[in-house]
Coordinates of C-alpha atoms and ligand atoms in Angstrom, one line a residue:
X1 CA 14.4 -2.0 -70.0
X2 CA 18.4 -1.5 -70.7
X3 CA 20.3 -4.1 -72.0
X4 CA 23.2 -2.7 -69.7
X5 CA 21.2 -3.8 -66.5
X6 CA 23.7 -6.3 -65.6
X7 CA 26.9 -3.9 -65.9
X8 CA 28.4 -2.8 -63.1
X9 CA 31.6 0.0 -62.9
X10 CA 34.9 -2.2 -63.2
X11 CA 36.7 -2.8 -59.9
X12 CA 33.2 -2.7 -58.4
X13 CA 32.2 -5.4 -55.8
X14 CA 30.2 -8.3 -57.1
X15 CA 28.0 -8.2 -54.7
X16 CA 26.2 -5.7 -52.2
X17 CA 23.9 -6.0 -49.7
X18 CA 21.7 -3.8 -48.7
X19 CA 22.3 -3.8 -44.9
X20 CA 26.0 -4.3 -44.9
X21 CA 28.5 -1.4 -45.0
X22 CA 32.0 -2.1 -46.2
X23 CA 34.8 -0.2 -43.8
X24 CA 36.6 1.1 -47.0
X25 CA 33.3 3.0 -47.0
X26 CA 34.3 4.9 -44.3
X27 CA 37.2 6.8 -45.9
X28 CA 36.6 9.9 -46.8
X29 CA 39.4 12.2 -48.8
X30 CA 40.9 15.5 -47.5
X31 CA 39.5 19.0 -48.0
X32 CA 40.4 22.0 -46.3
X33 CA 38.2 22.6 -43.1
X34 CA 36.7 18.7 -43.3
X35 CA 36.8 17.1 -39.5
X36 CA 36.7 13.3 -38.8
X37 CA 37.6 11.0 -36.2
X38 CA 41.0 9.9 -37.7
X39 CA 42.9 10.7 -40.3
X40 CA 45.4 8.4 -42.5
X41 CA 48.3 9.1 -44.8
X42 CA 50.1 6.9 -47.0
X43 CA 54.3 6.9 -47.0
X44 CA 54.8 5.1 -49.5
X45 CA 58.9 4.4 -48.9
X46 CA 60.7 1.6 -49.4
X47 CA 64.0 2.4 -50.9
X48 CA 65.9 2.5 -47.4
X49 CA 65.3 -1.2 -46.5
X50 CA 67.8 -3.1 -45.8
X51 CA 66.2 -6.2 -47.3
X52 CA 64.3 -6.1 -50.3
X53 CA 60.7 -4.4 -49.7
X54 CA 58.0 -3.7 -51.0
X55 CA 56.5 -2.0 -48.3
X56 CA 55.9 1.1 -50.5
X57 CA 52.9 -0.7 -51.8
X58 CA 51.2 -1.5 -48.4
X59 CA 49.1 2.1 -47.5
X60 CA 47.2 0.9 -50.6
X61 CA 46.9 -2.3 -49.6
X62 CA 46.1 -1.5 -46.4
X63 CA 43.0 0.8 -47.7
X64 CA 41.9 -2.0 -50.2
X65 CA 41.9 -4.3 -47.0
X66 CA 39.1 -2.2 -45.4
X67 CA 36.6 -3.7 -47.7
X68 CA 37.3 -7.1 -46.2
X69 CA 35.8 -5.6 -42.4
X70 CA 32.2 -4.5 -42.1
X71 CA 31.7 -1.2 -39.8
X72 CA 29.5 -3.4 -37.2
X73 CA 31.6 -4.1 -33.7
X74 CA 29.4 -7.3 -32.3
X75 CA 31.1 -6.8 -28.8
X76 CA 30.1 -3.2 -28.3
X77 CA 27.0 -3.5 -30.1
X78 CA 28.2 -0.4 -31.6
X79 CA 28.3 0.4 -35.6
X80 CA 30.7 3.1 -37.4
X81 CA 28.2 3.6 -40.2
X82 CA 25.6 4.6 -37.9
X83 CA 27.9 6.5 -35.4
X84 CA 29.0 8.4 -38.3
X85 CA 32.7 8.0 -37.5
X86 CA 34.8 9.2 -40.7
X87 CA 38.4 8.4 -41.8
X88 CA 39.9 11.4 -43.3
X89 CA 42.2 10.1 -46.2
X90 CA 45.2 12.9 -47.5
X91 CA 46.4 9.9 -49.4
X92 CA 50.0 9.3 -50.6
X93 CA 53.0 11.3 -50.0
X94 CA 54.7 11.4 -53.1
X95 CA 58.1 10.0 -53.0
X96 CA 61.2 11.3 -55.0
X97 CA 62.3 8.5 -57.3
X98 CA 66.2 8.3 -56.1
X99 CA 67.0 10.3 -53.6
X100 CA 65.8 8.7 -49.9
X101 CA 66.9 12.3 -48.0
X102 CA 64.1 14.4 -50.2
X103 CA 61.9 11.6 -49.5
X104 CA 62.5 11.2 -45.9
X105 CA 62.1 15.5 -46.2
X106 CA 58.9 15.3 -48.0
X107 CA 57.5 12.9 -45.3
X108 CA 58.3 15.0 -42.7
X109 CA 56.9 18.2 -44.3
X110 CA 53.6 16.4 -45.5
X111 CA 53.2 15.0 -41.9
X112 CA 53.4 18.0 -40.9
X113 CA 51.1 19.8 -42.9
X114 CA 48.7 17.3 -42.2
X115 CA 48.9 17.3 -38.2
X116 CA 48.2 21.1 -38.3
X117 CA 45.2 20.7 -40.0
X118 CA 43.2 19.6 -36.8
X119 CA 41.4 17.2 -39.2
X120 CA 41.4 14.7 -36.6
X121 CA 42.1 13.8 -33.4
X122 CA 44.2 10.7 -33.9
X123 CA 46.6 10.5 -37.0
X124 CA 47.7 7.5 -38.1
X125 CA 50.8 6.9 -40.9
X126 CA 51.0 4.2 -43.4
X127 CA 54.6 3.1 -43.8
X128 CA 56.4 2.2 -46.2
X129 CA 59.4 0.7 -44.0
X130 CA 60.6 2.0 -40.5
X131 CA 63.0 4.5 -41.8
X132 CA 59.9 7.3 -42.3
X133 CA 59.5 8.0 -38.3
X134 CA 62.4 9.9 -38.2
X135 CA 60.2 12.1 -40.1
X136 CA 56.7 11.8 -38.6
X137 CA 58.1 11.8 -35.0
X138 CA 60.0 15.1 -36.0
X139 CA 57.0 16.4 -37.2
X140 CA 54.7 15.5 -34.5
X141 CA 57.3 17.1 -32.2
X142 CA 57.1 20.7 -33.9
X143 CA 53.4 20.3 -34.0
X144 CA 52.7 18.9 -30.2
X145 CA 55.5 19.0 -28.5
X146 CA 58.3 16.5 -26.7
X147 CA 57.3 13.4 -28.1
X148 CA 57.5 10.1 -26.0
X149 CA 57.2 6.4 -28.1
X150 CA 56.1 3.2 -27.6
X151 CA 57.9 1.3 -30.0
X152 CA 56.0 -2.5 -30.9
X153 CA 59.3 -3.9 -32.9
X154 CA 61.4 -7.1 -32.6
X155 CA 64.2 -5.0 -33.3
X156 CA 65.8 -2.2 -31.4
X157 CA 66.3 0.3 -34.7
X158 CA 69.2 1.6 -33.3
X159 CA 72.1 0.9 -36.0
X160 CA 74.8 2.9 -36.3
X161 CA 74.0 5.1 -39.9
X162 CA 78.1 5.0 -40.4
X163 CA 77.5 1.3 -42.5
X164 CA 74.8 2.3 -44.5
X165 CA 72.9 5.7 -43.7
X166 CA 69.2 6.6 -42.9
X167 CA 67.9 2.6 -43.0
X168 CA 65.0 1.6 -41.9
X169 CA 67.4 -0.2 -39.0
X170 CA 68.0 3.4 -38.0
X171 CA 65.0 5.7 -37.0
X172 CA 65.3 5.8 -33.2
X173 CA 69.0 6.1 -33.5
X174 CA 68.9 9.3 -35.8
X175 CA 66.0 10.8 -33.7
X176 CA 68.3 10.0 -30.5
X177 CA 71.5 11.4 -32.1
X178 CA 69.7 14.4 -34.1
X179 CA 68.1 15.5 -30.4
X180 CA 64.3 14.5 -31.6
X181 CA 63.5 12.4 -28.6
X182 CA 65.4 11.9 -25.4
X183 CA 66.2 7.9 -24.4
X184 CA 64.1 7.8 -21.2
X185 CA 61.1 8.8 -23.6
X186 CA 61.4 5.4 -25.8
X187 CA 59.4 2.1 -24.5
X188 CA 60.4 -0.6 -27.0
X189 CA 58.2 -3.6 -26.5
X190 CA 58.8 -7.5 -27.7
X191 CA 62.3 -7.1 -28.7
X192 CA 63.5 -10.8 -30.2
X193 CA 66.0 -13.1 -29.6
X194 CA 68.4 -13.6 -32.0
X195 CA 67.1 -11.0 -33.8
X196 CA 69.5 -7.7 -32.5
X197 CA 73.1 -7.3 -32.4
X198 CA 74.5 -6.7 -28.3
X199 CA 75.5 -3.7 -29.1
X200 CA 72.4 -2.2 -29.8
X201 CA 71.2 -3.6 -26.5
X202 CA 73.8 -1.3 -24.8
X203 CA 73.1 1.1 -26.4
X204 CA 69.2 1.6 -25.7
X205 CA 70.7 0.4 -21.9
X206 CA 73.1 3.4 -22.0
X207 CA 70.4 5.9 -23.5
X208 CA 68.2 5.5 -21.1
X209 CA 65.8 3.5 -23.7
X210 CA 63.1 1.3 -22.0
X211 CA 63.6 -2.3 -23.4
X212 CA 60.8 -5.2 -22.6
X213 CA 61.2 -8.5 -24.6
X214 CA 59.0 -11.2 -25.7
X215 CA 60.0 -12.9 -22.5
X216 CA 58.9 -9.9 -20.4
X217 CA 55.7 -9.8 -23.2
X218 CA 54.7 -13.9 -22.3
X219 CA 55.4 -12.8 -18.4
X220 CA 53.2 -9.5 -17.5
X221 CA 49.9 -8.8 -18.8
X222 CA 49.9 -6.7 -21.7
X223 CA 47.6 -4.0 -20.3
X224 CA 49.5 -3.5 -17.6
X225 CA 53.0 -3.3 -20.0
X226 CA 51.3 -0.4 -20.9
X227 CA 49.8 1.4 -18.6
X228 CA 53.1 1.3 -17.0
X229 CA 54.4 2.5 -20.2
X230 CA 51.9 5.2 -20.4
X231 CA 52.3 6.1 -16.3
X232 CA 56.4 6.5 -17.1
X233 CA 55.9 8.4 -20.2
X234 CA 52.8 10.9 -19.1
X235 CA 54.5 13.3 -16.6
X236 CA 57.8 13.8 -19.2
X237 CA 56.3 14.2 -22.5
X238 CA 53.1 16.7 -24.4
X239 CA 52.1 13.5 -27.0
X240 CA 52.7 10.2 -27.1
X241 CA 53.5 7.6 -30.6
X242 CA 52.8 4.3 -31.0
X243 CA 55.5 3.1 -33.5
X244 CA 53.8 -0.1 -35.0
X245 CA 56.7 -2.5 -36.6
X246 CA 54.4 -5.5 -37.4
X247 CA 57.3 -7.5 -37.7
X248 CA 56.9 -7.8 -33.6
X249 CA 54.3 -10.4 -34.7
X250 CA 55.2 -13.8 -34.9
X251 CA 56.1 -14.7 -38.5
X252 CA 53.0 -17.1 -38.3
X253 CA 50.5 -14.3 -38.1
X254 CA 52.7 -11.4 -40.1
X255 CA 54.3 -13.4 -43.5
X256 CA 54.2 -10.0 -45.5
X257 CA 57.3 -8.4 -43.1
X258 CA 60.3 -8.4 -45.2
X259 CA 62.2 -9.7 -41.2
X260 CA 59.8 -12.1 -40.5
X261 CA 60.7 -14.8 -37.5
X262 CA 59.4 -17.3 -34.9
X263 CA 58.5 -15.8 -31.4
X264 CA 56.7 -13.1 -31.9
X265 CA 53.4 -11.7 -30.7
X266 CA 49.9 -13.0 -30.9
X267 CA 47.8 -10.1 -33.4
X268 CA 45.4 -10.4 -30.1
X269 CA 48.3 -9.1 -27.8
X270 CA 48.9 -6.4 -30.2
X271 CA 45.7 -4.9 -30.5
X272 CA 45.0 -5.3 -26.9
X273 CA 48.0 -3.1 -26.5
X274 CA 47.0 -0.7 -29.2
X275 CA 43.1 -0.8 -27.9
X276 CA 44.8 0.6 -24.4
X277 CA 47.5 2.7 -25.0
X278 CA 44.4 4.9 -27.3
X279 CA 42.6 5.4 -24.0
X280 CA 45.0 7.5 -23.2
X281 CA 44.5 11.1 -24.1
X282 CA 48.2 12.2 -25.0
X283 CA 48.4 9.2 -27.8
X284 CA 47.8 11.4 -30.7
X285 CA 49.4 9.4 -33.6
X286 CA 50.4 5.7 -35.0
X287 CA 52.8 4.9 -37.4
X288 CA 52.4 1.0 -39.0
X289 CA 55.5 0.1 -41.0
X290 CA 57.1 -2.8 -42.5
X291 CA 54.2 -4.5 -44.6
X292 CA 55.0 -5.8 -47.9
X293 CA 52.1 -6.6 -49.6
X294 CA 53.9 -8.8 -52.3
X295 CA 55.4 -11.2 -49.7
X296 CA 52.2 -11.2 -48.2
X297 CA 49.6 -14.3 -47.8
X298 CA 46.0 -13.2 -48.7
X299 CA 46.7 -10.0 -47.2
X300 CA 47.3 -11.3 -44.0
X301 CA 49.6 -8.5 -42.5
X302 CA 47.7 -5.6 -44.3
X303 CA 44.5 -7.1 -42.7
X304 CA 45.8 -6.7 -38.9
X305 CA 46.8 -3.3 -40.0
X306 CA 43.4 -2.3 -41.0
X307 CA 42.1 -4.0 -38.0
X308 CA 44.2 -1.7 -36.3
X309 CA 42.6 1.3 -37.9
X310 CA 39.1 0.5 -37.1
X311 CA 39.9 -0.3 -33.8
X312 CA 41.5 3.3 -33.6
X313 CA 38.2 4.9 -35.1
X314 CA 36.1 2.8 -32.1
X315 CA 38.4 4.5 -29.6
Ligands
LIG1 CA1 61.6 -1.8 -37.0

């Protein structure tokens, strides 16, 4: 018998049993003509926050989560592993090391690239902070069309880019300004108190931008915030994007957000609305932004994330 019995490959789990499959197990890397039943990529920017971030770190984190969820879903009875379902992964766009415009480029142009594949029917983008959907949604909108966006964020993203360029405080103002996406095709939902500058209010107002707070959030059933959501935005648009800011979570549930703060949403609420808004068959793509793993608490924030993601492959 070997002496090296006992030896397993480093960064292997300690334990594994035989009839449990780990989600992480599940993703499965790009090749050319490989189909599965969502794919993921990784943008991996940080550098435009306006507060310190480390949000460049969570698509990893997000991945290493998956091993924390098994593929078995108790209230559908249902199992990924046995249904086969399949996570394409085309990893990590590579960032430039200083220059945020040829990163925010190379986003686009690797979203892009990956949407035309057809590898899946649902894409779903790792942020990295909110300034990267400029790029995805001005991908998504050579690749499928006029683009409509329900936006989950306790901020309106709307600052002027005058004061300090393409922030992540920015990307529905740029897309707005550069003719992306029209105002009446943005739903923002659980907008915060204290947390937005009047302003910006007007400005969504005057846009045409579709605002519901955390008030209006507490007040009318999620699912039906979003099937009126989806109702409004079906007729106008080809696709529809969910623009996940998990900062929209209450700071109780979401420490690893650089903007954390007090009422914000339930992660139940959240993936109610997520769960709903995927019935739909023009909701073709996901962004999740503003994680940072290194203000995070035992993964907490990551771990909705990848919650998220399985929920997306149960669709
Ligand atoms: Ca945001």
């Amino acid at each position: 018998m070997s002496t090296f019995q006992h030896i397993k490959p480093a960064g292997k789990a300690q334990f594994k049993d035989r009839y449990t499959t780990k989600a992480a197990e599940l993703l499965t890397p790009w090749e050319e003509g490989k189909k599965g039943d969502i794919a993921i990529i990784g943008a991996p920017l940080s550098k435009p926050s306006i507060s310190h971030s480390g949000a460049s770190f969570a698509p990893d984190a997000i991945r290493r989560c998956l091993n924390s969820f098994t593929t078995y879903n108790i209230e559908r009875g249902t199992d990924l592993a046995d249904d086969q379902k399949t996570i394409i992964d085309f990893g990590d766009i590579s960032m430039h090391p200083t220059s945020i415009e040829e990163s925010h480029q190379r986003i686009y142009e690797s979203t892009k690239a990956a949407t035309e594949t057809n590898a899946a029917p649902f894409t779903i983008i790792l942020g990295g902070d909110h300034s990267i959907t400029t790029s995805t949604v001005k991908a998504i909108k050579e690749t499928k069309g006029t683009v409509g966006i329900i936006q989950f964020d306790a901020h309106h993203d709307l600052r002027n880019t005058e004061d300090g360029g393409p922030t992540n405080g920015t990307p529905f103002r740029r897309l707005l300004e550069e003719g992306h996406l029209k105002g009446e095709h943005l739903i923002q939902i659980g907008i915060r108190n204290y947390a937005n500058a009047k302003a910006y209010h007007d400005y969504a107002i005057e846009q045409g931008v579709t605002v519901y707070t955390m008030k209006d959030v507490r007040q009318q059933q999620m699912t039906k915030l979003i099937q009126k959501s989806l109702t409004q935005l079906d007729p106008q648009v080809d696709t529809i994007y969910l623009s996940v800011d998990m900062d929209v979570l209450d700071q109780a549930f979401a420490p690893g957000c650089p903007a954390i703060g007090p009422g914000g949403m339930h992660p139940d609420t959240l993936t109610e609305a997520v769960q709903t808004a995927l019935q739909h068959q023009k909701v073709h793509t996901m962004d999740i932004v503003e994680i940072d793993p290194t203000l995070d608490i035992r993964d907490m924030t990551s771990r909705v994330a990848s919650l998220l993601i399985l929920n997306a492959l149960t669709k």
